[in-house]
PDB file of C-alpha atoms and ligand atoms in Angstrom:
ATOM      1  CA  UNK X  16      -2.451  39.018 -11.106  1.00  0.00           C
ATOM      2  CA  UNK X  17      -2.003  42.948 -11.430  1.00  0.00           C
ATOM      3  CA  UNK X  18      -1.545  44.730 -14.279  1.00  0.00           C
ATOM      4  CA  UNK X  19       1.963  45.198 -14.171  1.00  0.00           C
ATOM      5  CA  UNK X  20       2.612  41.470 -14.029  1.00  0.00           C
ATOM      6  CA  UNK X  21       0.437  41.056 -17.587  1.00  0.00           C
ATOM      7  CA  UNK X  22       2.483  44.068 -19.092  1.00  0.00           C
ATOM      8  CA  UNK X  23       5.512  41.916 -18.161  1.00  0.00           C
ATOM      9  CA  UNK X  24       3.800  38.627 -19.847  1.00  0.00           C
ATOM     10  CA  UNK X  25       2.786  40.569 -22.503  1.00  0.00           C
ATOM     11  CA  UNK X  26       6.271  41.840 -23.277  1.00  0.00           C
ATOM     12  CA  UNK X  27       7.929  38.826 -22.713  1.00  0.00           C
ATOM     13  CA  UNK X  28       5.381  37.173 -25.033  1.00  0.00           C
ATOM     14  CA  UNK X  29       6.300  39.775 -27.669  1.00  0.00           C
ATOM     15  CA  UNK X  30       9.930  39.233 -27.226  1.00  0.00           C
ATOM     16  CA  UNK X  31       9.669  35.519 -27.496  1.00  0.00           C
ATOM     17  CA  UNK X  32       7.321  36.109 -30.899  1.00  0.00           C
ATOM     18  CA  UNK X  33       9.788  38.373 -32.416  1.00  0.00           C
ATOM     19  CA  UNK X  34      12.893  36.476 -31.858  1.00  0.00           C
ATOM     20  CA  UNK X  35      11.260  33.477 -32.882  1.00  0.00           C
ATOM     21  CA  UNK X  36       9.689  34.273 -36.543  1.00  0.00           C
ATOM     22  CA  UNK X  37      13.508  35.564 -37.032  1.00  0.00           C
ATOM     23  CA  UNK X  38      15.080  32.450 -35.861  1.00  0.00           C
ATOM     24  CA  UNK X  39      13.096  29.961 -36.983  1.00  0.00           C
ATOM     25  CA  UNK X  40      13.476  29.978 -40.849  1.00  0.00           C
ATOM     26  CA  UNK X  41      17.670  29.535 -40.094  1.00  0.00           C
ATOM     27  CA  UNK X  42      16.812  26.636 -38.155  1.00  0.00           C
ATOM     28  CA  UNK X  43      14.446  25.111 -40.566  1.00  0.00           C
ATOM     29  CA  UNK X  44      17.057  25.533 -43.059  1.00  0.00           C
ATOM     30  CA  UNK X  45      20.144  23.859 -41.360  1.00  0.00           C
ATOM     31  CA  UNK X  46      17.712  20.784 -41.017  1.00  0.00           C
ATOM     32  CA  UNK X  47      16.514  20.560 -44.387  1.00  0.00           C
ATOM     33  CA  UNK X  48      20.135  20.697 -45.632  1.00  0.00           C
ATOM     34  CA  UNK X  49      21.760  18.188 -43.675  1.00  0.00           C
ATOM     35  CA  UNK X  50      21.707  14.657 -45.371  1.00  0.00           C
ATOM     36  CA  UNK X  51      19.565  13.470 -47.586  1.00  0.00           C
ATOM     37  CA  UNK X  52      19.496  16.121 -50.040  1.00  0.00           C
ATOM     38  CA  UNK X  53      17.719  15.825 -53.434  1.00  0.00           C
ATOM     39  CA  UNK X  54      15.332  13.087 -52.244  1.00  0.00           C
ATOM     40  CA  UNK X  55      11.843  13.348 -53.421  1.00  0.00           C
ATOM     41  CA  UNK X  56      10.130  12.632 -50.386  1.00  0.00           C
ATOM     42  CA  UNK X  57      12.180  15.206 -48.493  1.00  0.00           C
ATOM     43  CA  UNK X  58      11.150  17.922 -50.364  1.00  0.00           C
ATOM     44  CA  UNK X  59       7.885  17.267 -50.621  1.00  0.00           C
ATOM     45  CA  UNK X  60       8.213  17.712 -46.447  1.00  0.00           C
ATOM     46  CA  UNK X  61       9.948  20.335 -47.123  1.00  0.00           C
ATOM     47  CA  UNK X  62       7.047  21.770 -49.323  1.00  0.00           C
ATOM     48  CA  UNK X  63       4.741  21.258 -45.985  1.00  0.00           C
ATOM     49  CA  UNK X  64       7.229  22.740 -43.342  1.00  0.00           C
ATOM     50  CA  UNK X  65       7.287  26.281 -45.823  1.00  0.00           C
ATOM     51  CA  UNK X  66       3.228  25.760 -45.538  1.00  0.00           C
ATOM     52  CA  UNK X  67       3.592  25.130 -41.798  1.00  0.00           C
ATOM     53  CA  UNK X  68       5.849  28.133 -41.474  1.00  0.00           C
ATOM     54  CA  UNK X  69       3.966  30.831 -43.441  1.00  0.00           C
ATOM     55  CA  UNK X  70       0.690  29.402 -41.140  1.00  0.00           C
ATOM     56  CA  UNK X  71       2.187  29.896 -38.028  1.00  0.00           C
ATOM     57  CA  UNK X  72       3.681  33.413 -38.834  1.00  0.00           C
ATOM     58  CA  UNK X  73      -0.010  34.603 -39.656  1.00  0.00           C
ATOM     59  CA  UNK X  74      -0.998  33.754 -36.367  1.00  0.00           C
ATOM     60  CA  UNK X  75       1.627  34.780 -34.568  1.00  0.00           C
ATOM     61  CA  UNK X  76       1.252  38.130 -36.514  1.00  0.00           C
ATOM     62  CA  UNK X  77      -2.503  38.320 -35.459  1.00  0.00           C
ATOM     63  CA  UNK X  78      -1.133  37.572 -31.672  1.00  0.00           C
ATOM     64  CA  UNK X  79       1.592  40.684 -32.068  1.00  0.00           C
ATOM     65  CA  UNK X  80      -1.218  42.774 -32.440  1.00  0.00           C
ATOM     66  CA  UNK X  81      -3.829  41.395 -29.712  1.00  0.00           C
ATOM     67  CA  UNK X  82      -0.521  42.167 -27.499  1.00  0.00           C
ATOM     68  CA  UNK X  83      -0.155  45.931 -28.994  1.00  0.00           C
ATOM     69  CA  UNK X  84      -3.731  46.906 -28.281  1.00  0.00           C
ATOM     70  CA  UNK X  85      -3.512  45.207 -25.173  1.00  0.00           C
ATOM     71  CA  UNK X  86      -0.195  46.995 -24.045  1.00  0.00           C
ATOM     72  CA  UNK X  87      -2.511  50.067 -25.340  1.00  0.00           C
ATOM     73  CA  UNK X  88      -5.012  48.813 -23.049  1.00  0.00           C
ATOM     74  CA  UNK X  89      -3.186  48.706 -19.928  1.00  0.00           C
ATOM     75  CA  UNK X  90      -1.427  52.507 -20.247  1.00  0.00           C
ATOM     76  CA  UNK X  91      -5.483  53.310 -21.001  1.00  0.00           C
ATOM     77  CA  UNK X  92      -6.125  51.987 -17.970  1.00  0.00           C
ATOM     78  CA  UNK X  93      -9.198  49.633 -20.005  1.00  0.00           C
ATOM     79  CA  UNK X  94      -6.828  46.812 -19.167  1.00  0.00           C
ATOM     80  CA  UNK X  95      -8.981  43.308 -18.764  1.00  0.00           C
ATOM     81  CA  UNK X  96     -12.049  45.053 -19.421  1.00  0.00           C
ATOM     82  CA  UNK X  97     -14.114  42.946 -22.315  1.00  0.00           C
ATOM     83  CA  UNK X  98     -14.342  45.071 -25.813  1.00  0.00           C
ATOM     84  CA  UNK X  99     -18.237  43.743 -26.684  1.00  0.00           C
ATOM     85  CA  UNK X 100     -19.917  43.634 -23.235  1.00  0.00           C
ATOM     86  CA  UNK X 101     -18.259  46.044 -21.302  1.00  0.00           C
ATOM     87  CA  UNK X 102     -17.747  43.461 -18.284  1.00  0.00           C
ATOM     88  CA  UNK X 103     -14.597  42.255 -16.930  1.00  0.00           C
ATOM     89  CA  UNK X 104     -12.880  39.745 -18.167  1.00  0.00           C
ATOM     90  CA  UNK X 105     -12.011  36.798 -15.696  1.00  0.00           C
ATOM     91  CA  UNK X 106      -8.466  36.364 -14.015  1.00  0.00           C
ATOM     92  CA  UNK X 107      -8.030  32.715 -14.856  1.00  0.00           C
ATOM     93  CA  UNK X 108      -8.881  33.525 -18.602  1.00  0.00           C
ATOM     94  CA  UNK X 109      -6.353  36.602 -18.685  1.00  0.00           C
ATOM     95  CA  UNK X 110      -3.655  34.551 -17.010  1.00  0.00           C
ATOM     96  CA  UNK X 111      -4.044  32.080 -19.787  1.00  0.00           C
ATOM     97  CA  UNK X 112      -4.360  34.176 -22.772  1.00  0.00           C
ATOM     98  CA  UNK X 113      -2.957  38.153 -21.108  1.00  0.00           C
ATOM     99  CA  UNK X 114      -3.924  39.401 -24.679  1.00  0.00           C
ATOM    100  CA  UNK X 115      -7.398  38.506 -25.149  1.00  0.00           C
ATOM    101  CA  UNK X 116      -9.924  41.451 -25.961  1.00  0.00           C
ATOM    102  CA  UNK X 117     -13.212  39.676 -24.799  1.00  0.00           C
ATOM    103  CA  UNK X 118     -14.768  37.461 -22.017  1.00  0.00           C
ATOM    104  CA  UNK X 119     -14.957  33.980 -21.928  1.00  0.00           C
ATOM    105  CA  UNK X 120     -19.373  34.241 -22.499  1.00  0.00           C
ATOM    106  CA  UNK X 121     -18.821  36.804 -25.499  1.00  0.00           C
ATOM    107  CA  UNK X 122     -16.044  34.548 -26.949  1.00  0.00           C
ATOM    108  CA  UNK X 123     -18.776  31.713 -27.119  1.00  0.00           C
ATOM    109  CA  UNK X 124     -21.071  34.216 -28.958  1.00  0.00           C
ATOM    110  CA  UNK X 125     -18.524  34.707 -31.585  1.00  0.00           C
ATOM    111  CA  UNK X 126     -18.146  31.065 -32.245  1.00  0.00           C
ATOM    112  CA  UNK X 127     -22.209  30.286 -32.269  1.00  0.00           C
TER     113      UNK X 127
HETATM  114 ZN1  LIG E 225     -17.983  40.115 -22.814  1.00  0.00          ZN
END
């Protein structure tokens, strides 16, 4: 892919992260209220689902920023370029993950 057409993933990614963590909580909230209300069980679920929530908005915090710097990246013109080793980083593992700061061999490094 070139450049251009991970800038546009990127954004759309970041659009799609933003509206969500907004919309989401609305959602969750409609559900929780309809029916059974008052039920033990229920919110004890609803205990997990806030835990679920606040997990999920972490990451997806930790993603808006991997797609800032890599935005930053791409006007740079470092754009796909692995942070540790210097080597580029391989199509097929950008087109999966366009915000990823390292290669596929340095990302195994990290996890040993
Ligand atoms: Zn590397």
């Amino acid at each position: 892919m070139e450049v251009e057409q991970y800038r546009t993933q990127l954004l759309l990614k970041r659009g799609e992260l933003l509206g969500g963590t907004a919309a989401k909580p609305l959602q969750w909230t409609m559900e929780n209220n309809s029916g059974r209300q008052g039920d033990m069980a229920d919110q004890a679920s609803g205990t997990n689902e806030v835990h679920i929530q606040l997990k999920l908005k972490q990451t997806d915090a930790k993603i808006l920023q991997a797609i800032e710097d890599a935005l930053r990246r791409i006007d740079e013109g470092t754009y796909g370029i692995c942070r540790d080793c210097g080597e580029p980083i391989a199509d097929a593992r950008l087109d999966a993950i366009p915000w990823t700061r390292v290669c596929i061999a340095c990302k195994e490094k990290q996890k040993a």
